[in-house]
Coordinates of C-alpha atoms and ligand atoms in Angstrom, one line a residue:
M1 CA 3.3 -175.7 43.8
S2 CA 0.4 -177.2 42.0
G3 CA -1.3 -180.4 41.1
K4 CA -1.2 -183.5 43.1
I5 CA 1.4 -183.9 45.8
H6 CA 1.8 -187.0 47.7
I7 CA 3.0 -186.5 51.3
S8 CA 3.7 -189.5 53.5
V9 CA 3.4 -189.4 57.2
M10 CA 5.9 -191.8 58.7
G11 CA 6.6 -192.8 62.3
L12 CA 7.0 -195.6 64.7
P13 CA 4.0 -196.9 66.6
S14 CA 2.4 -194.2 68.9
S15 CA 4.4 -191.4 67.3
G16 CA 1.3 -189.2 66.8
K17 CA 0.6 -189.7 63.1
T18 CA -3.2 -190.2 63.4
T19 CA -3.5 -187.3 65.9
F20 CA -1.7 -185.0 63.5
L21 CA -4.1 -185.9 60.7
A22 CA -7.1 -185.4 63.0
A23 CA -5.9 -182.0 64.1
L24 CA -5.0 -181.0 60.6
W25 CA -8.4 -181.9 59.2
H26 CA -10.2 -180.1 62.0
M27 CA -8.0 -177.0 61.5
V28 CA -8.5 -176.6 57.8
R29 CA -12.3 -177.0 58.2
E30 CA -12.7 -174.7 61.2
G31 CA -14.3 -171.4 60.2
G32 CA -11.9 -168.4 60.6
A33 CA -8.8 -170.4 61.2
N34 CA -5.8 -168.5 59.9
T35 CA -3.5 -170.9 58.1
V36 CA -1.0 -170.7 55.3
L37 CA -2.8 -173.5 53.5
S38 CA -6.6 -173.6 53.6
F39 CA -9.4 -175.9 52.6
D40 CA -10.3 -175.8 48.9
G41 CA -13.5 -177.8 48.7
L42 CA -14.1 -181.5 48.7
S43 CA -12.8 -183.7 46.0
Q44 CA -14.2 -187.2 45.4
G45 CA -13.2 -189.5 48.1
N46 CA -14.1 -190.7 51.5
Y47 CA -14.0 -188.1 54.3
E48 CA -15.7 -190.4 56.7
H49 CA -12.4 -191.6 58.2
L50 CA -11.1 -188.0 58.6
N51 CA -14.3 -186.9 60.1
V52 CA -14.3 -189.6 62.7
L53 CA -10.7 -188.7 63.6
A54 CA -11.4 -185.0 63.9
K55 CA -14.5 -185.6 66.0
R56 CA -12.5 -187.7 68.4
W57 CA -9.8 -185.0 68.5
R58 CA -12.3 -182.3 69.3
S59 CA -13.8 -184.3 72.1
G60 CA -10.4 -184.7 73.8
T61 CA -10.3 -188.4 73.2
I62 CA -7.0 -190.1 72.2
Q63 CA -7.0 -191.8 68.8
Q64 CA -7.2 -195.5 68.5
R65 CA -4.1 -197.4 67.4
T66 CA -4.2 -197.7 63.6
Q67 CA -4.7 -201.3 62.6
V68 CA -3.0 -202.9 59.7
S69 CA -6.4 -203.6 58.1
G70 CA -7.6 -200.1 59.0
A71 CA -5.0 -198.2 57.1
K72 CA -6.6 -195.6 54.9
A73 CA -5.4 -193.1 52.5
V74 CA -6.9 -189.7 53.0
T75 CA -6.8 -186.8 50.4
M76 CA -7.3 -183.1 51.1
R77 CA -7.6 -180.3 48.6
L78 CA -5.7 -177.3 49.9
K79 CA -4.7 -173.9 48.6
D80 CA -2.3 -171.2 49.6
A81 CA -2.8 -167.4 49.8
D82 CA -2.0 -167.0 46.1
D83 CA -4.7 -169.5 45.3
H84 CA -2.2 -172.2 44.2
K85 CA -4.1 -175.4 44.6
V86 CA -2.7 -178.6 45.7
E87 CA -4.2 -182.0 46.4
V88 CA -2.4 -183.7 49.2
S89 CA -2.8 -187.4 50.1
F90 CA -1.6 -189.0 53.3
P91 CA -1.9 -192.6 54.1
D92 CA -2.9 -193.1 57.7
L93 CA -0.6 -196.0 58.3
P94 CA 0.0 -198.1 61.4
G95 CA 3.4 -197.5 63.0
E96 CA 3.7 -201.3 63.1
D97 CA 4.4 -201.2 59.3
F98 CA 7.5 -199.1 59.9
S99 CA 8.7 -201.2 62.8
R100 CA 8.3 -204.4 60.8
M101 CA 10.2 -202.9 57.9
W102 CA 13.1 -202.1 60.3
E103 CA 13.0 -205.4 62.2
R104 CA 12.8 -207.7 59.2
R105 CA 14.7 -205.5 56.8
E106 CA 12.2 -206.2 54.1
L107 CA 10.0 -204.0 52.1
D108 CA 6.3 -204.3 52.0
K109 CA 5.3 -203.8 48.4
G110 CA 2.1 -202.1 49.4
M111 CA 4.2 -199.4 51.0
L112 CA 6.2 -198.6 48.0
E113 CA 4.1 -195.6 47.0
T114 CA 4.2 -194.2 50.5
L115 CA 7.9 -194.7 50.8
T116 CA 8.7 -193.0 47.4
A117 CA 6.7 -189.9 48.1
S118 CA 8.8 -186.8 47.4
S119 CA 7.8 -185.1 50.6
L120 CA 7.9 -186.8 53.9
V121 CA 6.7 -186.0 57.4
L122 CA 8.5 -187.9 60.1
M123 CA 6.8 -188.0 63.5
I124 CA 8.8 -188.7 66.6
N125 CA 7.0 -188.7 70.0
G126 CA 9.0 -186.4 72.2
D127 CA 7.5 -187.9 75.3
T128 CA 8.6 -191.5 74.6
I129 CA 12.0 -191.2 73.0
K130 CA 14.0 -194.2 74.0
L131 CA 17.4 -192.7 74.9
P132 CA 20.6 -193.9 73.4
A133 CA 22.1 -197.2 74.7
W134 CA 24.8 -195.6 76.8
L135 CA 22.3 -193.9 79.0
V136 CA 19.4 -196.3 79.5
E137 CA 19.7 -199.6 77.7
W138 CA 23.0 -200.3 79.3
N139 CA 21.5 -200.1 82.8
M140 CA 18.5 -202.1 81.7
L141 CA 20.7 -204.8 80.1
Q142 CA 22.7 -204.9 83.3
S143 CA 19.8 -205.5 85.5
K144 CA 18.5 -208.1 83.1
M145 CA 21.8 -209.9 83.1
R146 CA 21.6 -210.1 86.9
I147 CA 18.4 -212.0 86.7
A148 CA 19.5 -214.2 83.8
P149 CA 19.9 -217.9 84.8
S150 CA 23.7 -218.0 84.2
K151 CA 26.1 -215.1 84.5
N152 CA 27.6 -215.9 81.1
E153 CA 24.4 -216.3 79.3
A154 CA 24.1 -213.4 76.9
V155 CA 20.9 -211.4 76.8
E156 CA 19.1 -212.2 73.6
W157 CA 18.9 -209.3 71.3
S158 CA 15.4 -208.1 70.6
A159 CA 14.2 -205.4 68.3
D160 CA 12.3 -203.5 71.0
L161 CA 15.5 -202.9 73.0
A162 CA 16.7 -200.6 70.2
P163 CA 16.7 -196.9 70.8
T164 CA 14.3 -194.8 68.9
Q165 CA 17.0 -193.0 66.9
V166 CA 18.7 -196.2 65.8
R167 CA 15.5 -197.3 64.2
I168 CA 14.8 -194.0 62.6
V169 CA 18.3 -193.5 61.1
D170 CA 18.0 -197.0 59.7
L171 CA 14.6 -196.3 58.2
L172 CA 15.9 -193.1 56.6
Q173 CA 18.9 -194.9 55.2
M174 CA 16.6 -197.5 53.7
L175 CA 14.6 -194.7 52.1
M176 CA 17.8 -193.5 50.4
S177 CA 19.0 -196.8 49.0
G178 CA 17.9 -199.2 46.3
E179 CA 14.6 -198.8 44.7
L180 CA 13.4 -196.3 47.3
N181 CA 16.1 -193.9 46.4
I182 CA 14.4 -191.2 44.3
G183 CA 17.1 -188.6 44.9
R184 CA 16.9 -185.5 47.0
R185 CA 13.7 -185.0 48.9
R186 CA 12.2 -183.0 51.7
L187 CA 11.8 -184.3 55.2
A188 CA 9.7 -182.4 57.8
I189 CA 10.6 -183.8 61.3
L190 CA 7.9 -183.1 63.8
I191 CA 8.7 -183.8 67.5
S192 CA 5.2 -184.5 68.7
A193 CA 3.7 -184.3 72.2
W194 CA 5.7 -181.0 72.5
D195 CA 3.6 -180.1 75.6
K196 CA 5.5 -182.8 77.4
V197 CA 8.9 -181.6 76.4
E198 CA 8.5 -177.8 76.3
G199 CA 9.2 -177.6 80.1
D200 CA 12.9 -178.4 79.3
G201 CA 13.1 -175.0 77.7
L202 CA 14.9 -176.4 74.6
T203 CA 14.2 -175.6 70.9
P204 CA 13.3 -178.5 68.6
A205 CA 16.8 -178.4 67.2
E206 CA 18.3 -178.7 70.7
I207 CA 16.0 -181.7 71.5
L208 CA 17.3 -183.3 68.4
E209 CA 20.8 -182.6 69.4
S210 CA 20.5 -183.8 73.0
K211 CA 18.0 -186.6 72.8
L212 CA 18.6 -187.9 69.3
P213 CA 22.3 -187.2 68.7
L214 CA 22.8 -190.1 66.2
L215 CA 19.9 -188.9 64.1
N216 CA 21.2 -185.3 64.4
Q217 CA 24.6 -186.3 63.2
Y218 CA 23.3 -188.5 60.4
L219 CA 21.2 -185.5 59.1
R220 CA 23.9 -182.9 59.6
S221 CA 26.6 -185.0 57.9
G222 CA 24.7 -184.8 54.7
R223 CA 25.7 -188.3 53.8
D224 CA 22.2 -188.8 52.4
S225 CA 20.7 -185.9 50.6
W226 CA 17.8 -184.9 52.8
N227 CA 16.4 -181.4 52.6
W228 CA 15.2 -181.4 56.2
K229 CA 13.9 -179.2 58.9
V230 CA 12.6 -179.8 62.5
W231 CA 9.6 -178.5 64.3
G232 CA 8.0 -179.1 67.7
L233 CA 4.3 -180.1 67.5
S234 CA 1.6 -180.4 70.1
A235 CA -1.4 -181.5 68.1
Q236 CA -3.5 -181.9 71.3
G237 CA -2.0 -179.1 73.4
G238 CA -1.8 -181.5 76.4
V239 CA -3.1 -184.9 77.5
Y240 CA -6.3 -186.4 76.0
E241 CA -8.4 -189.0 77.7
D242 CA -8.6 -192.8 77.0
P243 CA -12.3 -193.7 77.6
D244 CA -11.4 -197.4 77.8
K245 CA -9.4 -196.6 80.9
G246 CA -12.2 -194.3 82.3
E247 CA -9.7 -191.3 82.2
S248 CA -10.8 -187.8 83.0
F249 CA -8.3 -185.0 83.4
A250 CA -8.6 -181.4 84.4
E251 CA -6.0 -180.6 81.8
T252 CA -8.2 -182.0 79.1
D253 CA -11.1 -180.0 80.4
R254 CA -9.0 -176.9 80.1
L255 CA -8.3 -177.7 76.5
R256 CA -12.0 -178.3 75.8
D257 CA -12.8 -174.9 77.3
L258 CA -10.7 -173.0 74.8
E259 CA -12.8 -170.9 72.6
R260 CA -11.6 -172.4 69.3
P261 CA -10.4 -176.0 69.3
S262 CA -7.5 -175.0 67.1
D263 CA -6.1 -172.9 69.9
R264 CA -5.0 -176.2 71.5
I265 CA -2.4 -176.7 68.7
K266 CA 1.2 -175.6 69.1
V267 CA 3.8 -175.5 66.3
V268 CA 7.3 -174.5 67.3
D269 CA 9.8 -173.3 64.7
G270 CA 13.1 -172.4 66.4
G271 CA 12.0 -169.9 69.1
A272 CA 8.7 -169.0 67.3
L273 CA 5.4 -170.4 68.4
C274 CA 2.1 -170.5 66.4
S275 CA -0.9 -172.8 66.0
D276 CA -0.7 -173.2 62.3
L277 CA -0.2 -176.9 61.6
T278 CA -0.1 -176.4 57.9
K279 CA 3.2 -174.5 58.0
P280 CA 5.4 -177.6 57.9
L281 CA 3.2 -178.8 55.0
K282 CA 3.6 -175.6 53.1
W283 CA 7.4 -175.9 53.6
L284 CA 7.2 -179.4 52.2
I285 CA 5.5 -178.5 49.0
D286 CA 6.9 -175.1 48.2
Ligands
GTP1 N1 0.5 -185.1 75.4 C1 0.3 -185.3 74.1 N2 0.2 -186.5 73.6 C2 0.0 -186.7 72.3 C3 0.0 -185.6 71.4 N3 -0.2 -186.1 70.1 C4 -0.3 -187.5 70.3 N4 -0.2 -187.8 71.6 C5 -0.4 -189.2 72.2 O1 0.5 -190.1 71.5 C6 -0.2 -191.4 71.5 C7 -0.2 -191.9 70.0 O2 -0.9 -191.1 69.1 P1 -1.4 -191.6 67.7 O3 -1.8 -190.4 66.9 O4 -2.4 -192.6 67.9 O5 -0.1 -192.3 67.1 P2 0.1 -193.1 65.8 O6 1.5 -192.7 65.3 O7 -1.0 -192.9 64.9 O8 0.1 -194.6 66.3 P3 -0.1 -196.0 65.5 O9 -1.4 -195.8 64.8 O10 -0.1 -197.0 66.5 O11 1.0 -196.1 64.5 C8 -1.6 -191.1 72.0 O12 -1.7 -191.6 73.3 C9 -1.8 -189.7 71.9 O13 -2.7 -189.2 72.9 C10 0.2 -184.3 71.9 O14 0.2 -183.3 71.2 N5 0.3 -184.2 73.3
MG2 MG1 -2.3 -194.2 64.0

């Protein structure tokens, strides 16, 4: 690994992209943090955005939704234990961009660079996975049909009725066709808000299998040549507060009381647990 590597962080709205960047920036800057990739000095560029995100993260405050106009590319210079240096850039994009791409089946030219990165992080919020149609949407459609004016009137299809995994598989297929198809590439799937799903006692691969079976099958079939791996990620360690709602949680207090803020972070790889958020990135660029 060397030189400049472009990593794109993708994910539907509220999948945890900005929180991930905030925790990552905090972690590589924290004194004494033991990570496989570490901070290698500032390069030119604007760290203001990252600093604001990391400050919010430390204070236990949820990140603001990324606005279309607020999308910013952030660049970090990192190095591994053998002193291999790498400059990683991540655009902090609003999830709306990915939703729109899926809903309208058209490509925003401005996103071309992001979507042709050789290494991708895909965030899926484990706490808000919309289950497959046969489990949830079917019931919802049924109850909607009952309140529809006429029994025969079909429920109008709308994009937000679609299950999470349907959107994601479609996005991944788009990334492997036409001008976006740059051949085999790496995909780190991070199931975020892991603190909300760990109680199920499942590994990340088992969550993928049970809650996102279509995505699991798509990846395992090898139809498209992804080199992929899945992790569980709790970038906050628990719930954070939304000051606009005047929230204040004992759980957030407990997180703030930890000696080092980076102790809040949990990264789950199979049955192994650590707090090194740079591990999936190291895997991506190796
Ligand atoms: N419990 C818990 N919630 C989390 C965690 N990480 C993110 N969240 C929550 O998930 C929500 C969305 O997080 P963001 O990082 O803003 O998501 P995003 O993908 O940047 O969203 P957009 O900017 O709208 O695309 C917030 O309410 C976070 O508090 C976590 O580790 N644990
Ligand atoms: Mg965001």
